[in-house]
CSV table of C-alpha atoms and ligand atoms in Angstrom, one decimal:
chain,number,residue,atom,x,y,z
A,1,UNK,CA,1.7,-18.5,-19.0
A,2,UNK,CA,2.6,-17.2,-15.6
A,3,UNK,CA,0.4,-15.2,-13.4
A,4,UNK,CA,2.1,-11.8,-12.8
A,5,UNK,CA,1.4,-10.3,-9.2
A,6,UNK,CA,2.1,-7.0,-8.0
A,7,UNK,CA,2.7,-6.6,-4.0
A,8,UNK,CA,2.7,-2.9,-3.1
A,9,UNK,CA,4.9,-2.6,0.1
A,10,UNK,CA,6.9,-4.9,-0.7
A,11,UNK,CA,9.7,-3.6,1.0
A,12,UNK,CA,7.9,-3.9,4.4
A,13,UNK,CA,7.0,-6.3,6.9
A,14,UNK,CA,3.8,-8.1,5.4
A,15,UNK,CA,5.7,-7.7,2.1
A,16,UNK,CA,8.3,-9.5,3.3
A,17,UNK,CA,6.0,-12.6,4.7
A,18,UNK,CA,4.1,-12.9,1.6
A,19,UNK,CA,6.9,-12.8,-0.9
A,20,UNK,CA,8.6,-16.2,0.0
A,21,UNK,CA,4.8,-18.1,0.3
A,22,UNK,CA,3.6,-16.4,-3.0
A,23,UNK,CA,6.9,-18.1,-4.6
A,24,UNK,CA,6.6,-21.4,-3.2
A,25,UNK,CA,3.2,-21.9,-4.2
A,26,UNK,CA,1.1,-21.6,-1.5
A,27,UNK,CA,-1.2,-18.8,-3.1
A,28,UNK,CA,-2.0,-20.2,-6.8
A,29,UNK,CA,-0.9,-23.5,-6.4
A,30,UNK,CA,2.0,-25.9,-6.9
A,31,UNK,CA,1.7,-25.9,-11.3
A,32,UNK,CA,1.4,-22.0,-11.6
A,33,UNK,CA,4.6,-20.1,-12.4
A,34,UNK,CA,4.2,-16.3,-11.3
A,35,UNK,CA,6.2,-13.2,-12.0
A,36,UNK,CA,6.7,-11.1,-9.1
A,37,UNK,CA,6.8,-6.7,-9.3
A,38,UNK,CA,7.8,-5.5,-6.2
A,39,UNK,CA,6.2,-1.9,-6.1
A,40,UNK,CA,7.5,0.6,-3.5
A,41,UNK,CA,8.1,4.4,-2.5
A,42,UNK,CA,11.6,5.4,-2.8
A,43,UNK,CA,12.2,4.9,0.8
A,44,UNK,CA,11.2,1.5,0.6
A,45,UNK,CA,13.2,0.3,-2.5
A,46,UNK,CA,16.4,-0.6,-0.8
A,47,UNK,CA,14.5,-3.4,1.5
A,48,UNK,CA,12.4,-4.4,-1.6
A,49,UNK,CA,15.7,-5.0,-3.6
A,50,UNK,CA,16.8,-6.7,-0.8
A,51,UNK,CA,14.2,-9.1,-0.9
A,52,UNK,CA,14.3,-9.4,-4.4
A,53,UNK,CA,18.2,-10.8,-3.8
A,54,UNK,CA,16.7,-13.4,-1.4
A,55,UNK,CA,14.0,-14.5,-3.7
A,56,UNK,CA,16.7,-15.2,-6.1
A,57,UNK,CA,18.8,-17.1,-3.5
A,58,UNK,CA,15.3,-19.4,-2.9
A,59,UNK,CA,15.7,-21.0,-6.1
A,60,UNK,CA,12.0,-21.3,-6.1
A,61,UNK,CA,11.0,-23.4,-9.3
A,62,UNK,CA,7.6,-21.3,-9.8
A,63,UNK,CA,9.4,-17.9,-9.8
A,64,UNK,CA,9.8,-16.9,-13.3
A,65,UNK,CA,10.8,-13.0,-12.8
A,66,UNK,CA,11.1,-10.6,-10.3
A,67,UNK,CA,10.9,-6.5,-10.9
A,68,UNK,CA,11.5,-4.0,-8.3
A,69,UNK,CA,10.1,-0.3,-8.8
A,70,UNK,CA,9.0,2.6,-7.6
A,71,UNK,CA,6.9,3.3,-10.7
A,72,UNK,CA,3.5,2.8,-10.5
A,73,UNK,CA,3.2,2.2,-14.6
A,74,UNK,CA,6.0,-0.3,-14.3
A,75,UNK,CA,4.6,-2.1,-11.3
A,76,UNK,CA,1.0,-2.8,-12.1
A,77,UNK,CA,1.9,-3.3,-16.0
A,78,UNK,CA,0.0,-6.7,-17.1
A,79,UNK,CA,-0.6,-7.0,-13.5
A,80,UNK,CA,-3.1,-10.0,-12.9
A,81,UNK,CA,-3.5,-10.0,-9.2
A,82,UNK,CA,-2.7,-6.7,-7.3
A,83,UNK,CA,-1.9,-7.1,-3.6
A,84,UNK,CA,-2.2,-3.4,-1.9
A,85,UNK,CA,-0.4,-3.6,1.2
A,86,UNK,CA,2.1,-0.6,0.9
A,87,UNK,CA,0.3,1.7,3.6
A,88,UNK,CA,1.4,2.9,7.0
A,89,UNK,CA,0.1,0.6,9.7
A,90,UNK,CA,-1.1,1.9,13.1
A,91,UNK,CA,0.6,1.9,16.4
A,92,UNK,CA,-0.4,1.7,20.0
A,93,UNK,CA,-3.9,3.5,20.9
A,94,UNK,CA,-4.9,4.3,17.6
A,95,UNK,CA,-8.1,3.3,15.7
A,96,UNK,CA,-7.4,1.9,11.8
A,97,UNK,CA,-9.6,4.6,10.6
A,98,UNK,CA,-7.2,7.2,12.5
A,99,UNK,CA,-4.9,6.0,9.0
A,100,UNK,CA,-7.9,7.5,6.9
A,101,UNK,CA,-6.2,10.9,6.1
A,102,UNK,CA,-2.1,9.3,6.0
A,103,UNK,CA,-3.4,6.2,3.8
A,104,UNK,CA,-6.3,7.5,1.4
A,105,UNK,CA,-4.1,9.1,-1.0
A,106,UNK,CA,-1.7,6.0,-1.8
A,107,UNK,CA,-5.2,4.3,-3.0
A,108,UNK,CA,-6.7,6.6,-5.8
A,109,UNK,CA,-3.3,6.9,-8.1
A,110,UNK,CA,-3.3,3.0,-7.2
A,111,UNK,CA,-6.8,2.6,-8.8
A,112,UNK,CA,-5.7,4.9,-12.0
A,113,UNK,CA,-2.3,2.7,-12.4
A,114,UNK,CA,-4.4,-0.7,-12.3
A,115,UNK,CA,-7.0,1.1,-15.0
A,116,UNK,CA,-4.1,2.1,-17.3
A,117,UNK,CA,-1.7,-0.9,-17.0
A,118,UNK,CA,-3.2,-3.9,-15.4
A,119,UNK,CA,-4.5,-6.8,-17.4
A,120,UNK,CA,-8.0,-7.0,-18.3
A,121,UNK,CA,-8.4,-10.0,-15.6
A,122,UNK,CA,-6.9,-7.9,-13.0
A,123,UNK,CA,-8.0,-8.9,-9.3
A,124,UNK,CA,-7.3,-6.5,-6.6
A,125,UNK,CA,-6.7,-7.3,-2.7
A,126,UNK,CA,-6.5,-4.2,-0.6
A,127,UNK,CA,-4.5,-4.9,2.9
A,128,UNK,CA,-3.3,-1.8,3.9
A,129,UNK,CA,-5.7,0.1,6.5
A,130,UNK,CA,-8.3,1.2,6.7
A,131,UNK,CA,-8.8,-1.7,4.0
A,132,UNK,CA,-12.3,-1.2,3.2
A,133,UNK,CA,-12.3,2.5,2.4
A,134,UNK,CA,-8.8,2.1,0.5
A,135,UNK,CA,-10.8,-0.4,-1.8
A,136,UNK,CA,-13.7,2.0,-2.3
A,137,UNK,CA,-11.3,4.6,-3.0
A,138,UNK,CA,-9.1,2.3,-5.7
A,139,UNK,CA,-12.2,1.1,-7.2
A,140,UNK,CA,-13.4,4.5,-7.8
A,141,UNK,CA,-10.7,5.9,-9.6
A,142,UNK,CA,-10.1,2.7,-11.7
A,143,UNK,CA,-12.1,3.1,-14.7
A,144,UNK,CA,-13.0,0.2,-16.9
A,145,UNK,CA,-12.3,-2.0,-14.0
A,146,UNK,CA,-15.4,-3.8,-12.7
A,147,UNK,CA,-16.1,-2.4,-9.0
A,148,UNK,CA,-16.2,-6.0,-7.9
A,149,UNK,CA,-12.6,-7.0,-9.0
A,150,UNK,CA,-11.6,-4.8,-5.8
A,151,UNK,CA,-11.4,-6.3,-2.8
A,152,UNK,CA,-10.5,-5.7,1.2
A,153,UNK,CA,-9.2,-8.0,3.5
A,154,UNK,CA,-11.0,-9.7,6.3
A,155,UNK,CA,-10.1,-13.1,6.0
A,156,UNK,CA,-7.9,-12.5,9.0
A,157,UNK,CA,-10.7,-11.5,11.0
A,158,UNK,CA,-12.1,-15.0,9.6
A,159,UNK,CA,-9.6,-16.7,10.3
A,160,UNK,CA,-9.3,-15.4,14.2
A,161,UNK,CA,-13.0,-16.0,14.8
A,162,UNK,CA,-12.1,-19.7,13.6
A,163,UNK,CA,-8.8,-20.1,15.9
A,164,UNK,CA,-10.9,-18.3,19.2
A,165,UNK,CA,-14.3,-20.8,18.7
A,166,UNK,CA,-11.8,-23.7,18.3
A,167,UNK,CA,-9.9,-22.9,21.4
A,168,UNK,CA,-13.5,-22.5,23.4
A,169,UNK,CA,-14.1,-25.9,21.9
A,170,UNK,CA,-11.1,-27.6,22.1
A,171,UNK,CA,-11.5,-28.9,18.7
A,172,UNK,CA,-9.3,-28.6,15.4
A,173,UNK,CA,-10.1,-25.5,13.5
A,174,UNK,CA,-10.2,-27.4,10.4
A,175,UNK,CA,-13.9,-28.5,11.4
A,176,UNK,CA,-15.2,-25.3,12.2
A,177,UNK,CA,-16.9,-23.3,9.3
A,178,UNK,CA,-19.3,-20.8,8.3
A,179,UNK,CA,-18.1,-18.1,10.2
A,180,UNK,CA,-19.3,-14.9,8.8
A,181,UNK,CA,-17.6,-11.5,9.2
A,182,UNK,CA,-19.8,-8.5,8.3
A,183,UNK,CA,-19.0,-4.7,8.1
A,184,UNK,CA,-15.9,-3.1,8.6
A,185,UNK,CA,-12.1,-4.5,9.3
A,186,UNK,CA,-12.2,-2.6,12.4
A,187,UNK,CA,-13.7,-2.8,16.0
A,188,UNK,CA,-16.9,-2.6,14.6
A,189,UNK,CA,-17.1,-5.4,12.7
A,190,UNK,CA,-19.5,-8.3,13.4
A,191,UNK,CA,-18.0,-11.8,13.7
A,192,UNK,CA,-21.3,-14.0,13.1
A,193,UNK,CA,-21.5,-17.6,14.4
A,194,UNK,CA,-25.1,-17.9,14.0
A,195,UNK,CA,-24.6,-20.2,10.7
A,196,UNK,CA,-21.4,-22.0,12.1
A,197,UNK,CA,-20.9,-25.6,12.4
A,198,UNK,CA,-18.3,-27.7,14.1
A,199,UNK,CA,-17.9,-31.4,12.3
A,200,UNK,CA,-21.2,-30.2,10.7
A,201,UNK,CA,-23.3,-29.8,14.0
A,202,UNK,CA,-24.6,-26.5,14.8
A,203,UNK,CA,-21.6,-24.3,16.6
A,204,UNK,CA,-24.4,-22.6,19.1
A,205,UNK,CA,-24.9,-25.8,20.7
A,206,UNK,CA,-21.6,-27.2,20.8
A,207,UNK,CA,-20.5,-23.8,22.6
A,208,UNK,CA,-23.5,-24.3,24.9
A,209,UNK,CA,-22.1,-27.2,26.5
A,210,UNK,CA,-18.8,-25.5,27.1
A,211,UNK,CA,-19.8,-21.9,28.0
A,212,UNK,CA,-23.1,-22.1,28.8
A,213,UNK,CA,-24.9,-18.5,27.9
A,214,UNK,CA,-23.4,-18.4,24.5
A,215,UNK,CA,-25.5,-14.9,24.0
A,216,UNK,CA,-23.3,-13.5,26.7
A,217,UNK,CA,-20.0,-15.2,25.8
A,218,UNK,CA,-20.2,-14.0,22.4
A,219,UNK,CA,-21.3,-10.1,23.4
A,220,UNK,CA,-18.4,-10.0,26.9
A,221,UNK,CA,-15.7,-12.7,24.7
A,222,UNK,CA,-16.0,-13.7,21.8
A,223,UNK,CA,-16.6,-10.6,19.6
A,224,UNK,CA,-14.5,-8.2,21.3
A,225,UNK,CA,-11.5,-10.8,21.3
A,226,UNK,CA,-11.9,-11.0,17.7
A,227,UNK,CA,-12.4,-7.6,16.6
A,228,UNK,CA,-9.8,-6.2,18.7
A,229,UNK,CA,-7.3,-8.8,18.2
A,230,UNK,CA,-5.4,-6.2,15.8
A,231,UNK,CA,-4.9,-4.0,18.8
A,232,UNK,CA,-4.2,-7.1,21.2
A,233,UNK,CA,-1.1,-8.1,18.8
A,234,UNK,CA,0.2,-4.6,18.6
A,235,UNK,CA,0.1,-4.3,22.5
A,236,UNK,CA,1.7,-7.5,22.7
A,237,UNK,CA,4.4,-7.5,20.0
A,238,UNK,CA,5.1,-3.8,19.5
A,239,UNK,CA,3.8,-3.4,15.9
A,240,UNK,CA,0.9,-4.9,13.8
A,241,UNK,CA,0.2,-8.5,12.9
A,242,UNK,CA,2.6,-9.1,9.7
A,243,UNK,CA,2.7,-13.4,9.3
A,244,UNK,CA,-1.3,-14.0,10.0
A,245,UNK,CA,-1.9,-11.5,7.7
A,246,UNK,CA,0.3,-12.2,4.7
A,247,UNK,CA,-1.2,-15.9,5.2
A,248,UNK,CA,-4.9,-14.8,5.3
A,249,UNK,CA,-3.9,-12.6,2.0
A,250,UNK,CA,-2.7,-15.7,0.9
A,251,UNK,CA,-5.8,-17.8,1.5
A,252,UNK,CA,-8.3,-14.7,0.3
A,253,UNK,CA,-6.5,-14.9,-3.4
A,254,UNK,CA,-6.3,-18.7,-3.0
A,255,UNK,CA,-9.8,-19.1,-2.6
A,256,UNK,CA,-10.9,-16.5,-5.1
A,257,UNK,CA,-9.2,-18.1,-8.2
A,258,UNK,CA,-9.7,-21.2,-7.2
A,259,UNK,CA,-13.1,-21.4,-5.4
A,260,UNK,CA,-15.0,-21.9,-1.9
A,261,UNK,CA,-18.1,-22.5,-0.7
A,262,UNK,CA,-17.5,-20.3,2.2
A,263,UNK,CA,-15.3,-17.2,3.4
A,264,UNK,CA,-15.9,-13.8,4.0
A,265,UNK,CA,-14.6,-10.8,2.3
A,266,UNK,CA,-14.9,-7.1,1.7
A,267,UNK,CA,-16.5,-6.8,-1.2
A,268,UNK,CA,-18.9,-3.7,-3.0
A,269,UNK,CA,-21.9,-4.0,-2.2
A,270,UNK,CA,-24.7,-3.8,-4.9
A,271,UNK,CA,-27.3,-3.6,-1.8
A,272,UNK,CA,-27.3,-6.6,-0.7
A,273,UNK,CA,-28.4,-7.3,3.2
A,274,UNK,CA,-29.5,-3.2,3.1
A,275,UNK,CA,-25.7,-2.5,2.8
A,276,UNK,CA,-25.7,0.8,1.2
A,277,UNK,CA,-24.5,0.5,-2.9
A,278,UNK,CA,-20.9,0.9,-3.4
A,279,UNK,CA,-19.5,0.5,-0.1
A,280,UNK,CA,-16.4,-2.2,0.5
A,281,UNK,CA,-18.1,-4.1,3.4
A,282,UNK,CA,-17.6,-7.8,4.5
A,283,UNK,CA,-20.0,-10.3,3.7
A,284,UNK,CA,-20.0,-13.8,3.7
A,285,UNK,CA,-19.3,-15.2,0.5
A,286,UNK,CA,-18.4,-18.3,-2.3
A,287,UNK,CA,-16.3,-18.0,-4.9
A,288,UNK,CA,-17.4,-19.6,-8.3
A,289,UNK,CA,-15.8,-19.5,-11.6
A,290,UNK,CA,-13.1,-17.0,-10.3
A,291,UNK,CA,-16.0,-14.7,-8.8
A,292,UNK,CA,-16.9,-13.7,-5.5
A,293,UNK,CA,-20.8,-13.8,-4.8
A,294,UNK,CA,-22.3,-12.9,-1.7
A,295,UNK,CA,-24.0,-15.8,0.1
A,296,UNK,CA,-27.7,-14.3,0.3
A,297,UNK,CA,-30.7,-15.2,2.1
A,298,UNK,CA,-28.9,-15.8,5.8
A,299,UNK,CA,-31.5,-15.1,8.6
A,300,UNK,CA,-30.3,-12.0,10.6
A,301,UNK,CA,-32.3,-11.5,13.5
A,302,UNK,CA,-32.5,-8.0,15.6
A,303,UNK,CA,-29.3,-8.2,17.6
A,304,UNK,CA,-27.3,-9.1,14.3
A,305,UNK,CA,-28.9,-6.6,12.3
A,306,UNK,CA,-27.9,-4.0,14.8
A,307,UNK,CA,-24.3,-5.2,14.7
A,308,UNK,CA,-24.0,-5.2,11.1
A,309,UNK,CA,-25.6,-1.6,10.9
A,310,UNK,CA,-23.4,-0.1,13.3
A,311,UNK,CA,-20.7,-1.5,11.4
A,312,UNK,CA,-22.2,-0.4,8.0
A,313,UNK,CA,-22.6,3.2,9.7
A,314,UNK,CA,-18.8,3.5,10.4
A,315,UNK,CA,-18.1,2.4,6.5
A,316,UNK,CA,-20.6,5.5,5.7
A,317,UNK,CA,-18.8,7.6,8.1
A,318,UNK,CA,-15.5,6.6,6.5
A,319,UNK,CA,-17.0,7.5,2.8
A,320,UNK,CA,-18.2,10.6,3.8
A,321,UNK,CA,-14.6,11.8,5.2
A,322,UNK,CA,-12.6,10.8,2.1
A,323,UNK,CA,-15.2,12.4,0.0
A,324,UNK,CA,-14.9,15.5,1.9
A,325,UNK,CA,-11.2,15.4,1.3
A,326,UNK,CA,-12.0,14.5,-2.5
A,327,UNK,CA,-10.9,11.1,-2.5
A,328,UNK,CA,-13.7,9.5,-4.0
E,1,NAD,P1,5.4,-2.0,6.9
E,1,NAD,O1,5.3,0.0,7.5
E,1,NAD,O2,6.0,-2.7,7.3
E,1,NAD,O3,5.4,-1.7,5.1
E,1,NAD,C1,4.5,-0.6,4.5
E,1,NAD,C2,5.4,-0.8,3.5
E,1,NAD,O4,4.7,-0.1,2.4
E,1,NAD,C3,6.7,0.3,3.3
E,1,NAD,O5,7.8,-0.4,3.4
E,1,NAD,C4,6.5,1.3,2.7
E,1,NAD,O6,7.4,1.9,1.9
E,1,NAD,C5,5.4,1.0,1.7
E,1,NAD,N1,4.5,1.9,1.3
E,1,NAD,C6,4.3,3.3,1.5
E,1,NAD,N2,3.6,3.9,0.7
E,1,NAD,C7,3.3,3.1,-0.2
E,1,NAD,C8,3.0,3.4,-1.8
E,1,NAD,N3,2.5,4.4,-2.0
E,1,NAD,N4,3.3,2.4,-2.8
E,1,NAD,C9,4.3,1.8,-2.4
E,1,NAD,N5,4.6,1.4,-1.2
E,1,NAD,C10,4.3,2.0,-0.1
E,1,NAD,O7,3.7,-1.8,7.2
E,1,NAD,P2,2.9,-3.7,7.3
E,1,NAD,O8,3.1,-4.1,8.6
E,1,NAD,O9,3.7,-4.2,5.9
E,1,NAD,O10,1.4,-3.3,7.1
E,1,NAD,C11,1.1,-2.6,5.7
E,1,NAD,C12,-0.4,-2.4,6.1
E,1,NAD,O11,-1.2,-3.8,5.9
E,1,NAD,C13,-0.3,-1.4,6.9
E,1,NAD,O12,-1.6,-0.3,6.8
E,1,NAD,C14,-1.2,-2.2,8.6
E,1,NAD,O13,-2.4,-1.4,9.1
E,1,NAD,C15,-2.0,-3.0,7.0
E,1,NAD,N6,-2.9,-4.4,7.7
E,1,NAD,C16,-3.6,-5.1,7.3
E,1,NAD,C17,-4.3,-6.0,7.7
E,1,NAD,C18,-5.7,-6.2,7.3
E,1,NAD,O14,-6.0,-7.5,7.8
E,1,NAD,N7,-6.7,-5.8,6.5
E,1,NAD,C19,-3.1,-6.8,8.4
E,1,NAD,C20,-2.5,-6.5,8.7
E,1,NAD,C21,-1.8,-5.4,8.3
E,2,LMR,C1,-4.8,-6.3,12.2
E,2,LMR,O1,-6.0,-6.8,11.9
E,2,LMR,O2,-3.7,-7.0,12.3
E,2,LMR,C2,-4.8,-5.4,11.2
E,2,LMR,O3,-5.7,-4.7,10.6
E,2,LMR,C3,-3.8,-4.2,11.6
E,2,LMR,C4,-4.3,-3.5,12.8
E,2,LMR,O4,-4.0,-2.0,13.0
E,2,LMR,O5,-4.9,-3.8,13.5
């Protein structure tokens, strides 16, 4: 049987970059047929309908069906995987948290529609910003759907971190593993290399040979570069990241469904590493049997703990802000 995938905001930039890769089998594999539901608001319908015509013209072997709708009941009907992309992107000079008021209203009704109409095995990946808190809102409105099925995309941050490490080491990105992203998909996030390896060797040892003082390099170069990469992209290209975001979304879902030993994702906290229960925070995770598990027992020194706490404090503030708006 085919997998039904709902893409909200399918008429937007990331939607356009996602659809054809999903239809080509990049997300679920070359043997898995897919049915696509393109969910938009009325203003976005024409763009989504145009994308649907192009999907037809792609003559994808794996693509069984495409439906374009602005009705969430239709869009989420029988959905196995929901990619919640539809939301306003930020512009120059904005932080992602500035989108809270504009976008938070989207995710409560979508959580309700998922609860009412999606398949019982539904998995949700929130891409629309601020992704962690939007995932929290959607989960809190989805009665009967386990909270751990709602996730927020921080794989883009992990991919950015691995790419920066590869550049610093002049090494292929494929050899770089066990980089962790902690906290919020925001400028406070903590990209953590203390457990990372390059070709099986501790990455901090390899970095010391290149950059000298690894702690100083992390503080002044690596962490700001990764955490502010979204803003850098906006500054350089005039609008926020698209193809890299779509690619990371595909990585996130592929690893969730097919399994991985180590990646990072925004998942609901059950109190791991002292992160308050119920927050959607990024953690290092593995996927086993189609479920994310937070990788527990990693050492966090005082400096790392302070970095994680600062990002979690921001998530707590965001939760308070949406509570004040009556959205959770
Ligand atoms: P875009 O403006 O090109 O597209 C957004 C689309 O969403 C539009 O077509 C719009 O009509 C649609 N939309 C708005 N409200 C909707 C709703 N209620 N239901 C369905 N569709 C709706 O924006 P984009 O560049 O595709 O970015 C989308 C979101 O993804 C933004 O919030 C952006 O900040 C975020 N983003 C997140 C990451 C991440 O790593 N988490 C990375 C890049 C972008
Ligand atoms: C990104 O990280 O590129 C996205 O979250 C878009 C943004 O606003 O930074």
